[in-house]
Amino acid sequence: MVRLLFIITVLFTSFLFEGCFILPEKQSVFSEEEALFYKGKRHSLSSLNFDLDQTKTDIAINNLNQFIEKYPDSSKIKEAYRLLNNLLEKIEKKNYYIANSYFLMRRFQASLIYFQDLITDFPESRFKEKIMYKICVSQYQLSRKKDFVKSYNEYMKNFSYSSNAKKLKVLYKKL
C-alpha cells in the first residue's frame, strides 16, 4: 500500500511540475517564469539528505538563483528564497560534517582548509562558534602560532562566553 502511494505521489509530482508527460507535443501550461520556478522547486524537493550526493541540490540552487535574478518581483519570490535558504543550509551542513570528519581524524591541515572555506562561504553559519574554535585548535596543533593568536583573538571577540573559550585560553597560555 505504501509503495503504491509512493508511485502515485511520484507520478502526480512529475505531472504537476513538468506538465503532462504523456502528451509531449503540447505546450506547457506554465509561463517561462513559472516553469523556471517549478523546475527549481522540483529539484529542491528531490534533493537528497545532506550526507548524500548533492547534484540535485546544486541544480536546484542554480535554477532558483536564475529565477530570483530574472524575476525579482515575482509573487513566488519569497518561496524561492525560502527554498534556496533550505538548500544552502543543507550544503553548509554537509561541508561542516566533512571538515569535522577531518578534524576528528586529527588531519588538521585538511580540516583547517575546509573550516576556513566554510567561514568564507557561510560567514553567518549556524556552526560559526564551533568552526572558529576548531580553526584555533587546528592552527595550534599545526604550530601556527601567529595564525592561532589571530584566530584566538577573533574567537574571543565574538564568543568569550562560550565553554570552548576556556579550552582555548589553556592553549593560549601554553604558547
CSV table of C-alpha atoms in Angstrom, one decimal:
chain,number,residue,atom,x,y,z
A,1,MET,CA,0.0,0.0,0.0
A,2,VAL,CA,2.8,2.4,0.9
A,3,ARG,CA,4.6,1.6,-2.3
A,4,LEU,CA,1.5,2.3,-4.4
A,5,LEU,CA,1.0,5.6,-2.6
A,6,PHE,CA,4.7,6.5,-3.3
A,7,ILE,CA,4.3,5.7,-7.0
A,8,ILE,CA,1.1,7.7,-7.3
A,9,THR,CA,2.8,10.6,-5.5
A,10,VAL,CA,5.8,10.5,-7.8
A,11,LEU,CA,3.6,10.4,-10.9
A,12,PHE,CA,1.5,13.3,-9.6
A,13,THR,CA,4.5,15.3,-8.8
A,14,SER,CA,6.0,14.7,-12.2
A,15,PHE,CA,2.8,15.6,-13.9
A,16,LEU,CA,2.4,18.8,-11.8
A,17,PHE,CA,5.9,20.1,-12.3
A,18,GLU,CA,6.6,19.1,-15.8
A,19,GLY,CA,3.2,19.2,-17.4
A,20,CYS,CA,1.6,16.2,-19.0
A,21,PHE,CA,4.4,13.9,-19.9
A,22,ILE,CA,2.0,11.6,-21.8
A,23,LEU,CA,1.4,14.3,-24.5
A,24,PRO,CA,4.9,15.8,-25.2
A,25,GLU,CA,3.7,17.7,-28.3
A,26,LYS,CA,1.6,20.1,-26.2
A,27,GLN,CA,2.9,23.3,-24.9
A,28,SER,CA,3.5,23.6,-21.2
A,29,VAL,CA,0.6,25.3,-19.3
A,30,PHE,CA,3.2,27.3,-17.3
A,31,SER,CA,4.7,30.6,-18.3
A,32,GLU,CA,8.5,30.8,-18.5
A,33,GLU,CA,8.6,32.4,-15.1
A,34,GLU,CA,6.5,29.6,-13.5
A,35,ALA,CA,8.4,26.9,-15.4
A,36,LEU,CA,11.8,28.1,-14.1
A,37,PHE,CA,10.4,28.4,-10.5
A,38,TYR,CA,8.8,24.9,-10.6
A,39,LYS,CA,12.0,23.4,-12.1
A,40,GLY,CA,13.9,24.8,-9.1
A,41,LYS,CA,11.3,23.6,-6.7
A,42,ARG,CA,11.1,20.1,-8.3
A,43,HIS,CA,14.9,19.7,-7.9
A,44,SER,CA,14.7,21.1,-4.4
A,45,LEU,CA,12.1,18.5,-3.4
A,46,SER,CA,14.2,15.7,-5.0
A,47,SER,CA,17.3,16.9,-3.3
A,48,LEU,CA,18.9,14.2,-1.1
A,49,ASN,CA,19.9,14.2,2.5
A,50,PHE,CA,23.0,16.4,3.3
A,51,ASP,CA,25.2,13.4,3.6
A,52,LEU,CA,24.4,12.0,0.2
A,53,ASP,CA,25.1,13.3,-3.4
A,54,GLN,CA,24.2,16.9,-3.7
A,55,THR,CA,23.9,17.1,-7.5
A,56,LYS,CA,20.1,17.8,-7.4
A,57,THR,CA,20.7,20.4,-4.7
A,58,ASP,CA,23.3,22.2,-6.9
A,59,ILE,CA,20.9,22.1,-9.8
A,60,ALA,CA,18.0,23.5,-7.6
A,61,ILE,CA,20.3,26.3,-6.3
A,62,ASN,CA,21.2,27.3,-9.8
A,63,ASN,CA,17.6,27.2,-11.0
A,64,LEU,CA,16.3,29.2,-8.1
A,65,ASN,CA,19.2,31.7,-8.4
A,66,GLN,CA,18.2,32.2,-12.1
A,67,PHE,CA,14.6,32.6,-11.1
A,68,ILE,CA,15.4,35.2,-8.4
A,69,GLU,CA,17.7,37.1,-10.8
A,70,LYS,CA,15.3,37.1,-13.7
A,71,TYR,CA,12.0,37.6,-11.8
A,72,PRO,CA,12.8,39.7,-8.6
A,73,ASP,CA,9.2,41.0,-8.5
A,74,SER,CA,7.5,37.6,-8.8
A,75,SER,CA,4.8,36.6,-6.4
A,76,LYS,CA,6.8,33.4,-5.8
A,77,ILE,CA,10.0,35.2,-4.8
A,78,LYS,CA,9.5,34.6,-1.0
A,79,GLU,CA,9.1,30.9,-1.6
A,80,ALA,CA,12.1,30.8,-3.9
A,81,TYR,CA,14.2,32.5,-1.2
A,82,ARG,CA,12.9,30.0,1.4
A,83,LEU,CA,13.7,27.0,-0.8
A,84,LEU,CA,17.1,28.5,-1.6
A,85,ASN,CA,17.9,29.1,2.1
A,86,ASN,CA,17.0,25.4,2.9
A,87,LEU,CA,19.2,24.2,0.1
A,88,LEU,CA,22.1,26.3,1.3
A,89,GLU,CA,21.7,25.1,4.8
A,90,LYS,CA,22.0,21.6,3.5
A,91,ILE,CA,25.3,22.4,1.7
A,92,GLU,CA,26.6,24.2,4.8
A,93,LYS,CA,25.8,21.2,7.0
A,94,LYS,CA,27.5,18.8,4.5
A,95,ASN,CA,30.6,20.9,4.4
A,96,TYR,CA,30.7,21.2,8.2
A,97,TYR,CA,30.5,17.5,8.6
A,98,ILE,CA,33.3,16.9,6.0
A,99,ALA,CA,35.5,19.4,7.9
A,100,ASN,CA,34.6,18.0,11.2
A,101,SER,CA,35.4,14.5,10.0
A,102,TYR,CA,39.0,15.6,9.1
A,103,PHE,CA,39.2,17.3,12.5
A,104,LEU,CA,38.1,14.1,14.3
A,105,MET,CA,40.7,12.1,12.4
A,106,ARG,CA,43.3,14.6,13.5
A,107,ARG,CA,44.0,15.6,9.9
A,108,PHE,CA,44.3,19.2,11.0
A,109,GLN,CA,45.7,20.6,7.7
A,110,ALA,CA,42.7,19.3,5.7
A,111,SER,CA,40.2,20.3,8.4
A,112,LEU,CA,41.7,23.8,8.6
A,113,ILE,CA,41.2,24.3,4.8
A,114,TYR,CA,37.6,23.1,5.0
A,115,PHE,CA,36.7,25.1,8.0
A,116,GLN,CA,38.2,28.3,6.5
A,117,ASP,CA,36.4,27.7,3.3
A,118,LEU,CA,33.2,27.2,5.3
A,119,ILE,CA,33.6,30.5,7.1
A,120,THR,CA,34.3,32.2,3.8
A,121,ASP,CA,31.2,30.6,2.1
A,122,PHE,CA,28.9,30.9,5.1
A,123,PRO,CA,30.0,33.9,7.2
A,124,GLU,CA,26.8,33.7,9.3
A,125,SER,CA,26.9,30.0,9.7
A,126,ARG,CA,24.9,28.4,12.5
A,127,PHE,CA,28.1,26.4,13.2
A,128,LYS,CA,30.3,29.6,13.4
A,129,GLU,CA,31.3,29.2,17.0
A,130,LYS,CA,32.3,25.6,16.6
A,131,ILE,CA,34.1,26.3,13.3
A,132,MET,CA,36.1,29.2,14.8
A,133,TYR,CA,37.0,27.0,17.8
A,134,LYS,CA,38.2,24.2,15.6
A,135,ILE,CA,40.2,26.6,13.4
A,136,CYS,CA,42.0,27.7,16.5
A,137,VAL,CA,42.7,24.1,17.7
A,138,SER,CA,43.9,23.1,14.2
A,139,GLN,CA,46.2,26.0,14.0
A,140,TYR,CA,47.6,25.2,17.5
A,141,GLN,CA,48.1,21.6,16.5
A,142,LEU,CA,49.9,22.6,13.3
A,143,SER,CA,52.2,25.0,15.4
A,144,ARG,CA,51.0,28.1,13.5
A,145,LYS,CA,51.4,30.5,16.4
A,146,LYS,CA,50.7,33.8,14.6
A,147,ASP,CA,47.6,32.4,12.9
A,148,PHE,CA,46.4,30.8,16.2
A,149,VAL,CA,46.8,34.1,18.1
A,150,LYS,CA,44.9,36.0,15.4
A,151,SER,CA,42.1,33.4,15.3
A,152,TYR,CA,42.1,33.2,19.1
A,153,ASN,CA,41.6,37.0,19.4
A,154,GLU,CA,38.8,36.9,16.8
A,155,TYR,CA,37.1,34.0,18.6
A,156,MET,CA,37.3,35.7,22.0
A,157,LYS,CA,35.9,38.9,20.5
A,158,ASN,CA,32.8,37.0,19.4
A,159,PHE,CA,32.4,34.0,21.7
A,160,SER,CA,34.2,34.8,25.0
A,161,TYR,CA,31.2,33.5,26.9
A,162,SER,CA,31.4,30.0,25.3
A,163,SER,CA,32.6,26.9,27.2
A,164,ASN,CA,35.2,26.5,24.4
A,165,ALA,CA,36.7,29.8,25.3
A,166,LYS,CA,38.1,28.3,28.5
A,167,LYS,CA,39.7,25.5,26.5
A,168,LEU,CA,41.3,28.0,24.1
A,169,LYS,CA,42.6,30.1,27.0
A,170,VAL,CA,44.5,27.0,28.2
A,171,LEU,CA,46.1,26.5,24.7
A,172,TYR,CA,46.9,30.2,24.6
A,173,LYS,CA,48.7,30.0,27.9
A,174,LYS,CA,50.7,27.1,26.6
A,175,LEU,CA,52.2,29.1,23.8
